[in-house]
Each structure stands twice: as C-alpha cells, then as structure tokens.
PDB file of C-alpha atoms in Angstrom:
ATOM      1  CA  ILE W  11    -108.072 107.673-133.323  1.00 48.00           C
ATOM      2  CA  TYR W  12    -105.630 108.073-136.513  1.00 46.00           C
ATOM      3  CA  ASN W  13    -101.966 108.154-135.780  1.00 48.00           C
ATOM      4  CA  SER W  14    -100.966 111.020-138.774  1.00 45.00           C
ATOM      5  CA  HIS W  15     -97.742 110.421-140.484  1.00 46.00           C
ATOM      6  CA  LEU W  16     -98.667 112.290-143.664  1.00 48.00           C
ATOM      7  CA  SER W  17    -101.428 114.175-145.821  1.00 57.00           C
ATOM      8  CA  GLU W  18    -102.459 115.945-142.294  1.00 69.00           C
ATOM      9  CA  TYR W  19    -104.357 118.281-143.892  1.00 65.00           C
ATOM     10  CA  GLY W  20    -106.825 115.481-146.012  1.00 76.00           C
ATOM     11  CA  VAL W  21    -106.817 113.691-143.024  1.00 83.00           C
ATOM     12  CA  LEU W  22    -107.865 116.305-140.303  1.00 88.00           C
ATOM     13  CA  GLY W  23    -110.053 117.915-142.843  1.00 89.00           C
ATOM     14  CA  PHE W  24    -111.770 114.017-142.468  1.00 89.00           C
ATOM     15  CA  GLU W  25    -112.003 113.948-139.103  1.00 92.00           C
ATOM     16  CA  TYR W  26    -113.307 117.440-138.816  1.00 93.00           C
ATOM     17  CA  GLY W  27    -116.171 116.205-140.832  1.00 93.00           C
ATOM     18  CA  TYR W  28    -116.650 113.203-138.926  1.00 93.00           C
ATOM     19  CA  SER W  29    -116.977 114.942-135.836  1.00 94.00           C
ATOM     20  CA  MET W  30    -119.847 116.905-137.405  1.00 93.00           C
ATOM     21  CA  ALA W  31    -121.453 114.132-138.892  1.00 94.00           C
ATOM     22  CA  THR W  32    -121.369 111.865-135.459  1.00 94.00           C
ATOM     23  CA  PRO W  33    -121.576 114.636-132.279  1.00 93.00           C
ATOM     24  CA  ASP W  34    -122.253 111.327-130.076  1.00 94.00           C
ATOM     25  CA  THR W  35    -118.730 109.967-131.065  1.00 94.00           C
ATOM     26  CA  LEU W  36    -115.766 111.561-129.638  1.00 96.00           C
ATOM     27  CA  THR W  37    -113.472 111.759-132.577  1.00 96.00           C
ATOM     28  CA  ILE W  38    -109.657 112.397-131.587  1.00 95.00           C
ATOM     29  CA  TRP W  39    -107.363 113.559-134.484  1.00 92.00           C
ATOM     30  CA  GLU W  40    -103.585 112.272-132.896  1.00 89.00           C
ATOM     31  CA  ALA W  41    -100.270 113.416-134.298  1.00 85.00           C
ATOM     32  CA  GLN W  42     -97.152 111.361-133.726  1.00 80.00           C
ATOM     33  CA  PHE W  43     -95.509 114.713-132.569  1.00 78.00           C
ATOM     34  CA  GLY W  44     -96.643 118.033-131.851  1.00 76.00           C
ATOM     35  CA  ASP W  45     -95.224 119.695-134.964  1.00 78.00           C
ATOM     36  CA  PHE W  46     -97.155 117.397-137.402  1.00 79.00           C
ATOM     37  CA  PHE W  47    -100.230 120.084-137.268  1.00 83.00           C
ATOM     38  CA  ASN W  48     -97.946 122.241-139.237  1.00 83.00           C
ATOM     39  CA  GLY W  49     -99.280 120.438-142.744  1.00 81.00           C
ATOM     40  CA  ALA W  50    -102.835 120.903-141.482  1.00 85.00           C
ATOM     41  CA  GLN W  51    -102.412 124.453-140.616  1.00 88.00           C
ATOM     42  CA  ILE W  52    -104.871 125.599-143.128  1.00 89.00           C
ATOM     43  CA  MET W  53    -107.492 123.111-141.897  1.00 91.00           C
ATOM     44  CA  ILE W  54    -107.329 124.574-138.227  1.00 93.00           C
ATOM     45  CA  ASP W  55    -107.188 128.387-139.252  1.00 93.00           C
ATOM     46  CA  GLN W  56    -110.015 128.210-141.935  1.00 93.00           C
ATOM     47  CA  PHE W  57    -112.339 125.303-140.346  1.00 94.00           C
ATOM     48  CA  ILE W  58    -111.914 124.327-136.803  1.00 95.00           C
ATOM     49  CA  THR W  59    -110.665 127.497-134.918  1.00 96.00           C
ATOM     50  CA  CYS W  60    -113.666 129.430-136.788  1.00 95.00           C
ATOM     51  CA  SER W  61    -116.126 126.505-136.795  1.00 94.00           C
ATOM     52  CA  GLU W  62    -118.739 128.451-135.162  1.00 93.00           C
ATOM     53  CA  ASN W  63    -118.017 132.030-135.670  1.00 93.00           C
ATOM     54  CA  THR W  64    -117.507 131.191-140.232  1.00 94.00           C
ATOM     55  CA  TRP W  65    -119.544 128.302-140.912  1.00 92.00           C
ATOM     56  CA  ARG W  66    -121.918 128.033-138.007  1.00 93.00           C
ATOM     57  CA  LYS W  67    -120.909 124.877-137.277  1.00 93.00           C
ATOM     58  CA  MET W  68    -120.062 122.983-133.750  1.00 94.00           C
ATOM     59  CA  THR W  69    -117.674 120.219-133.330  1.00 96.00           C
ATOM     60  CA  GLY W  70    -116.434 118.156-130.540  1.00 96.00           C
ATOM     61  CA  LEU W  71    -113.007 117.170-132.640  1.00 97.00           C
ATOM     62  CA  VAL W  72    -110.487 116.296-130.312  1.00 97.00           C
ATOM     63  CA  MET W  73    -106.615 117.096-131.787  1.00 95.00           C
ATOM     64  CA  LEU W  74    -103.920 115.368-129.443  1.00 94.00           C
ATOM     65  CA  LEU W  75    -100.195 116.824-129.808  1.00 93.00           C
ATOM     66  CA  PRO W  76     -97.304 115.774-128.036  1.00 90.00           C
ATOM     67  CA  HIS W  77     -95.415 118.513-126.498  1.00 91.00           C
ATOM     68  CA  GLY W  78     -92.871 119.023-124.105  1.00 89.00           C
ATOM     69  CA  TYR W  79     -88.693 119.753-124.592  1.00 91.00           C
ATOM     70  CA  GLU W  80     -87.162 116.481-124.007  1.00 89.00           C
ATOM     71  CA  GLY W  81     -83.885 116.801-126.318  1.00 89.00           C
ATOM     72  CA  MET W  82     -85.477 115.580-129.195  1.00 87.00           C
ATOM     73  CA  GLY W  83     -84.861 118.618-131.529  1.00 87.00           C
ATOM     74  CA  PRO W  84     -86.580 121.591-132.831  1.00 86.00           C
ATOM     75  CA  GLU W  85     -88.844 119.252-135.313  1.00 81.00           C
ATOM     76  CA  HIS W  86     -90.515 117.055-132.292  1.00 85.00           C
ATOM     77  CA  SER W  87     -90.385 119.434-129.008  1.00 89.00           C
ATOM     78  CA  SER W  88     -93.055 121.937-129.610  1.00 91.00           C
ATOM     79  CA  GLY W  89     -97.083 121.552-130.841  1.00 92.00           C
ATOM     80  CA  ARG W  90     -96.949 125.528-130.855  1.00 94.00           C
ATOM     81  CA  ILE W  91     -99.045 126.311-128.289  1.00 96.00           C
ATOM     82  CA  GLU W  92     -98.507 129.749-128.987  1.00 96.00           C
ATOM     83  CA  ARG W  93    -100.170 129.232-132.363  1.00 95.00           C
ATOM     84  CA  PHE W  94    -103.504 128.332-131.501  1.00 96.00           C
ATOM     85  CA  LEU W  95    -103.687 130.952-128.322  1.00 98.00           C
ATOM     86  CA  GLN W  96    -103.730 133.332-131.150  1.00 97.00           C
ATOM     87  CA  MET W  97    -106.177 132.194-132.665  1.00 96.00           C
ATOM     88  CA  CYS W  98    -108.354 131.662-129.065  1.00 97.00           C
ATOM     89  CA  ALA W  99    -111.618 134.115-128.447  1.00 96.00           C
ATOM     90  CA  ASP W 100    -115.157 134.352-128.233  1.00 95.00           C
ATOM     91  CA  ASN W 101    -114.645 130.685-126.391  1.00 96.00           C
ATOM     92  CA  ASN W 102    -113.939 129.035-129.991  1.00 97.00           C
ATOM     93  CA  ILE W 103    -111.856 126.433-128.622  1.00 98.00           C
ATOM     94  CA  GLN W 104    -110.594 124.879-125.514  1.00 98.00           C
ATOM     95  CA  VAL W 105    -106.773 124.615-124.397  1.00 98.00           C
ATOM     96  CA  ALA W 106    -104.916 122.374-122.317  1.00 98.00           C
ATOM     97  CA  ASN W 107    -101.439 120.956-121.418  1.00 97.00           C
ATOM     98  CA  CYS W 108    -102.748 118.306-118.886  1.00 95.00           C
ATOM     99  CA  SER W 109    -100.045 117.201-116.456  1.00 96.00           C
ATOM    100  CA  THR W 110    -101.963 113.609-114.572  1.00 96.00           C
ATOM    101  CA  PRO W 111    -103.831 110.868-116.257  1.00 97.00           C
ATOM    102  CA  ALA W 112    -107.010 111.464-114.263  1.00 97.00           C
ATOM    103  CA  ASN W 113    -107.487 115.348-115.406  1.00 97.00           C
ATOM    104  CA  MET W 114    -106.534 113.856-118.993  1.00 97.00           C
ATOM    105  CA  PHE W 115    -109.754 111.221-118.864  1.00 97.00           C
ATOM    106  CA  HIS W 116    -112.290 113.918-117.207  1.00 98.00           C
ATOM    107  CA  ILE W 117    -110.862 116.421-120.184  1.00 98.00           C
ATOM    108  CA  LEU W 118    -112.125 113.591-122.812  1.00 97.00           C
ATOM    109  CA  ARG W 119    -115.273 112.535-120.897  1.00 97.00           C
ATOM    110  CA  ARG W 120    -116.185 116.234-120.372  1.00 97.00           C
ATOM    111  CA  GLN W 121    -115.935 116.307-124.309  1.00 96.00           C
ATOM    112  CA  LEU W 122    -118.827 114.277-124.736  1.00 94.00           C
ATOM    113  CA  VAL W 123    -121.218 114.848-121.273  1.00 95.00           C
ATOM    114  CA  ARG W 124    -121.709 118.452-122.260  1.00 93.00           C
ATOM    115  CA  GLU W 125    -124.318 119.366-123.968  1.00 92.00           C
ATOM    116  CA  PHE W 126    -122.518 122.189-126.959  1.00 94.00           C
ATOM    117  CA  ARG W 127    -119.755 121.070-128.724  1.00 95.00           C
ATOM    118  CA  LYS W 128    -116.305 123.259-128.613  1.00 97.00           C
ATOM    119  CA  PRO W 129    -113.131 121.824-130.555  1.00 97.00           C
ATOM    120  CA  LEU W 130    -110.519 120.774-128.032  1.00 98.00           C
ATOM    121  CA  VAL W 131    -106.511 121.012-128.499  1.00 97.00           C
ATOM    122  CA  VAL W 132    -104.454 118.546-125.733  1.00 97.00           C
ATOM    123  CA  PHE W 133    -100.997 119.360-125.503  1.00 94.00           C
ATOM    124  CA  THR W 134     -99.382 115.472-123.973  1.00 90.00           C
ATOM    125  CA  PRO W 135     -95.731 115.404-123.232  1.00 87.00           C
ATOM    126  CA  LYS W 136     -94.921 112.158-123.564  1.00 85.00           C
ATOM    127  CA  LYS W 137     -92.324 112.585-121.117  1.00 89.00           C
ATOM    128  CA  LEU W 138     -95.318 111.746-118.652  1.00 92.00           C
ATOM    129  CA  LEU W 139     -96.391 108.195-120.333  1.00 89.00           C
ATOM    130  CA  ARG W 140     -94.125 106.426-118.490  1.00 89.00           C
ATOM    131  CA  TYR W 141     -92.519 109.158-115.584  1.00 93.00           C
ATOM    132  CA  PRO W 142     -93.083 106.769-112.595  1.00 95.00           C
ATOM    133  CA  THR W 143     -94.648 109.818-110.352  1.00 95.00           C
ATOM    134  CA  CYS W 144     -97.353 111.066-113.187  1.00 96.00           C
ATOM    135  CA  VAL W 145    -100.110 108.683-111.808  1.00 96.00           C
ATOM    136  CA  SER W 146    -103.554 109.406-110.666  1.00 96.00           C
ATOM    137  CA  PRO W 147    -105.477 107.216-107.439  1.00 96.00           C
ATOM    138  CA  ILE W 148    -108.276 105.332-108.640  1.00 96.00           C
ATOM    139  CA  GLU W 149    -110.779 107.658-106.892  1.00 96.00           C
ATOM    140  CA  ASP W 150    -109.293 110.766-109.226  1.00 96.00           C
ATOM    141  CA  PHE W 151    -111.043 108.243-111.886  1.00 97.00           C
ATOM    142  CA  THR W 152    -114.635 107.769-110.267  1.00 95.00           C
ATOM    143  CA  GLN W 153    -114.824 111.258-108.146  1.00 93.00           C
ATOM    144  CA  GLY W 154    -114.720 114.507-109.355  1.00 91.00           C
ATOM    145  CA  GLY W 155    -114.223 116.048-112.746  1.00 96.00           C
ATOM    146  CA  PHE W 156    -111.229 117.985-114.615  1.00 97.00           C
ATOM    147  CA  LYS W 157    -109.337 120.602-112.598  1.00 98.00           C
ATOM    148  CA  GLU W 158    -108.825 123.869-114.603  1.00 98.00           C
ATOM    149  CA  VAL W 159    -106.098 124.862-111.905  1.00 98.00           C
ATOM    150  CA  ILE W 160    -104.345 122.701-109.807  1.00 98.00           C
ATOM    151  CA  ASP W 161    -102.760 123.766-106.709  1.00 98.00           C
ATOM    152  CA  ASP W 162    -100.021 122.883-104.824  1.00 97.00           C
ATOM    153  CA  GLN W 163    -100.203 120.049-102.356  1.00 93.00           C
ATOM    154  CA  THR W 164     -96.767 120.203-100.702  1.00 93.00           C
ATOM    155  CA  ALA W 165     -97.120 124.086 -99.648  1.00 96.00           C
ATOM    156  CA  THR W 166     -97.723 125.619 -96.472  1.00 94.00           C
ATOM    157  CA  VAL W 167    -100.202 128.953 -97.391  1.00 96.00           C
ATOM    158  CA  GLU W 168     -98.523 130.821 -94.213  1.00 96.00           C
ATOM    159  CA  LYS W 169     -95.073 129.917 -95.318  1.00 97.00           C
ATOM    160  CA  VAL W 170     -95.131 130.965 -99.073  1.00 97.00           C
ATOM    161  CA  ASN W 171     -93.602 134.039-100.870  1.00 97.00           C
ATOM    162  CA  LYS W 172     -93.377 133.099-104.101  1.00 98.00           C
ATOM    163  CA  LEU W 173     -95.794 132.036-106.733  1.00 98.00           C
ATOM    164  CA  VAL W 174     -94.922 130.132-109.760  1.00 98.00           C
ATOM    165  CA  PHE W 175     -97.297 129.327-112.198  1.00 98.00           C
ATOM    166  CA  CYS W 176     -96.350 126.608-115.118  1.00 98.00           C
ATOM    167  CA  SER W 177     -98.203 123.747-117.208  1.00 97.00           C
ATOM    168  CA  GLY W 178     -97.458 120.126-118.479  1.00 94.00           C
ATOM    169  CA  LYS W 179     -94.221 118.238-117.553  1.00 95.00           C
ATOM    170  CA  LEU W 180     -92.139 121.146-116.104  1.00 97.00           C
ATOM    171  CA  PHE W 181     -94.317 121.144-113.138  1.00 97.00           C
ATOM    172  CA  TYR W 182     -92.276 117.454-112.227  1.00 97.00           C
ATOM    173  CA  ASP W 183     -88.193 119.358-113.154  1.00 97.00           C
ATOM    174  CA  LEU W 184     -89.979 122.271-110.262  1.00 98.00           C
ATOM    175  CA  ILE W 185     -91.493 119.840-107.900  1.00 97.00           C
ATOM    176  CA  GLU W 186     -88.774 117.281-107.884  1.00 97.00           C
ATOM    177  CA  ARG W 187     -86.276 120.901-106.919  1.00 97.00           C
ATOM    178  CA  LYS W 188     -88.595 121.818-104.226  1.00 97.00           C
ATOM    179  CA  GLN W 189     -88.610 118.818-102.863  1.00 96.00           C
ATOM    180  CA  LYS W 190     -85.251 118.169-102.869  1.00 96.00           C
ATOM    181  CA  GLU W 191     -84.322 121.186-101.575  1.00 96.00           C
ATOM    182  CA  ASN W 192     -87.351 121.286 -99.214  1.00 96.00           C
ATOM    183  CA  ASN W 193     -88.257 124.692-100.259  1.00 96.00           C
ATOM    184  CA  GLU W 194     -91.479 125.437 -98.207  1.00 96.00           C
ATOM    185  CA  THR W 195     -91.462 129.563 -99.637  1.00 97.00           C
ATOM    186  CA  VAL W 196     -92.621 128.374-103.174  1.00 98.00           C
ATOM    187  CA  ALA W 197     -95.969 126.985-104.417  1.00 98.00           C
ATOM    188  CA  ILE W 198     -96.143 125.272-107.690  1.00 98.00           C
ATOM    189  CA  VAL W 199     -99.223 125.833-109.439  1.00 98.00           C
ATOM    190  CA  ARG W 200    -100.050 124.123-112.455  1.00 98.00           C
ATOM    191  CA  ILE W 201    -102.529 125.871-115.074  1.00 98.00           C
ATOM    192  CA  GLU W 202    -104.258 122.682-117.313  1.00 98.00           C
ATOM    193  CA  GLN W 203    -106.366 124.874-119.085  1.00 98.00           C
ATOM    194  CA  LEU W 204    -105.128 127.686-120.942  1.00 98.00           C
ATOM    195  CA  TYR W 205    -107.803 128.813-122.780  1.00 98.00           C
ATOM    196  CA  PRO W 206    -110.372 129.672-121.611  1.00 98.00           C
ATOM    197  CA  LEU W 207    -108.311 130.681-119.066  1.00 98.00           C
ATOM    198  CA  PRO W 208    -109.661 129.650-116.005  1.00 97.00           C
ATOM    199  CA  ALA W 209    -109.724 133.453-114.152  1.00 96.00           C
ATOM    200  CA  LEU W 210    -111.760 132.581-111.396  1.00 97.00           C
ATOM    201  CA  GLN W 211    -109.708 129.496-109.713  1.00 97.00           C
ATOM    202  CA  LEU W 212    -106.304 131.547-110.930  1.00 97.00           C
ATOM    203  CA  ASN W 213    -107.714 134.850-108.232  1.00 97.00           C
ATOM    204  CA  GLN W 214    -108.686 132.205-105.710  1.00 97.00           C
ATOM    205  CA  VAL W 215    -105.150 130.671-105.551  1.00 97.00           C
ATOM    206  CA  ILE W 216    -103.707 134.076-105.423  1.00 97.00           C
ATOM    207  CA  GLU W 217    -105.944 135.394-102.800  1.00 97.00           C
ATOM    208  CA  LYS W 218    -105.133 132.137-100.913  1.00 97.00           C
ATOM    209  CA  TYR W 219    -101.377 133.121-101.038  1.00 97.00           C
ATOM    210  CA  LYS W 220    -101.412 136.393 -99.560  1.00 95.00           C
ATOM    211  CA  HIS W 221     -98.013 136.451 -98.461  1.00 96.00           C
ATOM    212  CA  ALA W 222     -96.287 135.860-102.136  1.00 97.00           C
ATOM    213  CA  LYS W 223     -94.687 139.095-103.142  1.00 96.00           C
ATOM    214  CA  THR W 224     -92.968 137.380-106.495  1.00 97.00           C
ATOM    215  CA  TYR W 225     -95.336 135.816-109.310  1.00 98.00           C
ATOM    216  CA  ILE W 226     -93.505 134.042-112.028  1.00 98.00           C
ATOM    217  CA  TRP W 227     -95.116 132.106-114.852  1.00 98.00           C
ATOM    218  CA  ALA W 228     -92.280 129.383-115.811  1.00 98.00           C
ATOM    219  CA  GLN W 229     -92.277 127.458-119.612  1.00 98.00           C
ATOM    220  CA  GLU W 230     -90.037 125.430-120.713  1.00 96.00           C
ATOM    221  CA  GLU W 231     -90.804 127.046-124.737  1.00 96.00           C
ATOM    222  CA  PRO W 232     -88.569 130.270-125.647  1.00 97.00           C
ATOM    223  CA  GLU W 233     -89.954 133.859-124.456  1.00 97.00           C
ATOM    224  CA  ASN W 234     -91.246 134.291-128.007  1.00 97.00           C
ATOM    225  CA  MET W 235     -93.128 130.955-128.315  1.00 97.00           C
ATOM    226  CA  GLY W 236     -95.497 129.072-125.747  1.00 97.00           C
ATOM    227  CA  ALA W 237     -98.104 131.000-123.100  1.00 98.00           C
ATOM    228  CA  TRP W 238     -96.364 133.737-122.384  1.00 98.00           C
ATOM    229  CA  SER W 239     -97.197 136.300-124.595  1.00 97.00           C
ATOM    230  CA  PHE W 240    -101.187 135.140-124.273  1.00 98.00           C
ATOM    231  CA  LEU W 241    -100.946 135.163-120.550  1.00 97.00           C
ATOM    232  CA  LEU W 242     -98.846 138.940-121.000  1.00 95.00           C
ATOM    233  CA  ARG W 243    -101.915 140.004-122.268  1.00 95.00           C
ATOM    234  CA  VAL W 244    -104.900 138.471-120.189  1.00 96.00           C
ATOM    235  CA  PHE W 245    -103.844 137.525-116.925  1.00 95.00           C
ATOM    236  CA  ASN W 246    -103.253 141.170-115.390  1.00 92.00           C
ATOM    237  CA  GLU W 247    -103.996 140.196-111.765  1.00 92.00           C
ATOM    238  CA  VAL W 248    -100.597 139.836-110.577  1.00 95.00           C
ATOM    239  CA  ASN W 249     -97.165 141.445-111.792  1.00 95.00           C
ATOM    240  CA  LEU W 250     -96.263 138.302-113.502  1.00 96.00           C
ATOM    241  CA  LYS W 251     -92.277 137.250-114.323  1.00 97.00           C
ATOM    242  CA  VAL W 252     -91.465 134.956-116.866  1.00 98.00           C
ATOM    243  CA  VAL W 253     -88.924 132.542-117.000  1.00 98.00           C
ATOM    244  CA  ALA W 254     -88.253 130.582-120.133  1.00 98.00           C
ATOM    245  CA  ARG W 255     -86.040 129.848-122.974  1.00 97.00           C
ATOM    246  CA  THR W 256     -84.119 132.936-124.987  1.00 96.00           C
ATOM    247  CA  GLU W 257     -85.848 133.930-127.692  1.00 97.00           C
ATOM    248  CA  SER W 258     -85.443 131.998-130.686  1.00 95.00           C
ATOM    249  CA  ALA W 259     -86.577 131.297-134.100  1.00 95.00           C
ATOM    250  CA  THR W 260     -86.585 127.474-133.841  1.00 92.00           C
ATOM    251  CA  PRO W 261     -88.603 125.946-131.022  1.00 92.00           C
ATOM    252  CA  ALA W 262     -85.931 123.830-129.505  1.00 92.00           C
ATOM    253  CA  THR W 263     -81.679 123.139-129.834  1.00 91.00           C
ATOM    254  CA  GLY W 264     -80.936 119.592-131.502  1.00 86.00           C
ATOM    255  CA  PHE W 265     -78.190 119.251-129.054  1.00 90.00           C
ATOM    256  CA  SER W 266     -78.834 116.925-126.277  1.00 89.00           C
ATOM    257  CA  LYS W 267     -76.547 118.530-123.653  1.00 93.00           C
ATOM    258  CA  ALA W 268     -77.632 122.253-124.884  1.00 94.00           C
ATOM    259  CA  HIS W 269     -81.078 121.038-124.041  1.00 93.00           C
ATOM    260  CA  GLU W 270     -80.041 119.480-120.714  1.00 95.00           C
ATOM    261  CA  ALA W 271     -78.252 122.719-120.068  1.00 96.00           C
ATOM    262  CA  GLN W 272     -81.497 125.213-120.846  1.00 96.00           C
ATOM    263  CA  GLN W 273     -83.622 123.018-118.692  1.00 96.00           C
ATOM    264  CA  LYS W 274     -81.780 123.867-115.861  1.00 97.00           C
ATOM    265  CA  ALA W 275     -80.984 127.045-116.274  1.00 97.00           C
ATOM    266  CA  ILE W 276     -84.817 127.499-115.998  1.00 98.00           C
ATOM    267  CA  VAL W 277     -85.466 125.338-112.941  1.00 98.00           C
ATOM    268  CA  ASP W 278     -82.556 126.553-111.273  1.00 98.00           C
ATOM    269  CA  LYS W 279     -83.257 130.499-112.195  1.00 98.00           C
ATOM    270  CA  VAL W 280     -87.456 129.741-110.933  1.00 98.00           C
ATOM    271  CA  PHE W 281     -86.165 128.991-107.148  1.00 97.00           C
ATOM    272  CA  SER W 282     -83.164 131.918-107.382  1.00 95.00           C
ATOM    273  CA  LEU W 283     -85.607 134.980-108.751  1.00 91.00           C
TER     274      LEU W 283
END
C-alpha cells in the first residue's frame, strides 16, 4: 500500500507493473484524497482502464480513492466517479463505493480469490472511518461475500411507494432522516458496485417493491458529475429522477456553511419529491 502525496503518475505506474509481476499479491495504490489521481490520469487512461484490450495484460491493481462531500472544499471532496464510469466498457474495470466494513473486506478479498484479474477502483468515504453506525457484525466478515446491492432492511415492502437508490456515505444521511421521521413509505437501496452495474439484483429490488411509483437516484455530487450520467445511459428499467447538487464547474464548495446547506437540501428533496 502506498499513500500518494507526490509523483502520482510514477508511483501508480510502479504499482501497475508490480501488480502484473506478482498477480497473487493484493497491490493497492491509495490516494490521501480522491483528487490525487488527477496527476496520474495519463497512466489510468493509457494503461489501467485499457490494459486487456490494448496491451493484452491482466492486472488486479486496486485504487483506493477517498471520496465524499464533507465540507473539505473542491480538491478534497471528489474522486471524480464520473471520469472512471466514462471509461467503463467490456467489463474492463470494477468501480465500487462501499458503505460497510464487511463489504469493503469482501471486495478486496474477491480480488485475490477470483481466477482472473481486473482493476478495482474503490471510493472510500473518510467520514465512515469513524462513523458510529458504520459497523458490521463479525458474521458479516466470516460468512457470505461482496454485496453489489444492499436492500433497505428497515423497509416494510407493502408500504413503500418511493424507491431511492444511492451509493456511499449519503446512505447514512438518508437513513437517519427516514428513521427520525419514522417514514415507512421510502426504501433506500445502496448500489455498492457501480460497474459492472448489477442489473439482475437491481431488477429484483424493483420487482420486490411493486407498489413504488417514484424512483430516485440521489447523489452528493453536482448533477453533471457523479454516477448520474452513467445511470441515465445504462439503467433504463424505471423512470429515474435525480436529486443532486446543481450543475457546477467545480466539484464542491469551499465554504462549510454552504456545504451543510447543500447537503441538507439534497436530503430534504429526496423526502419531498
């Protein structure tokens, strides 16, 4: 594991080569903040995302990119999920935004137990490192495996008329509001793996909540960023509405009060639509 501060391009290139030379080793390149990969964009474009198609090389390299809107400003908020999803095709890479410790454990374990190697990009919200409700029981580690989709365990299926899809730490803001209001008409479903999109699991969730009339994709990122454009293109099973920050030329505001107001507005809109 390398915590990148400087020379991201060269360090990521080293880890890329190391992952191919030692395919039975879990090789992880970790950025201090998600935006640190900006300096390594050439390596990602030219080698990692097209490793199989262009170079006929398989790699199990893992990129950990801290991502999540926490009022830290534009440079320390976004790992640019939208860029990676634009480069996804032909099952070339895996893109995930995990929301539980057990799911993080299982997706890393999956990298080695599989009989093939694919690059893995994991967005890891820093808030969840110490968040009191972001915990997993021991049996979640010792049993089962990675969950591409996590259903709302608090939902009463017959009462749900609004289905909200989200990813990452935003789930905790939404579920806390739901519990505070004792709202039984909303189900909040986490898409833990954004690519390859788990269409089968998502269709099963949609079929389960047969009384739902409103379908929402909620994200922290501005509407022109995040996973929205990708989902709009590939997830056509329902008529999705988006709840996000307004379109912006920068990933996030640098003012904490503005951040808090924007975050609250997202949660408010999810429950008012």
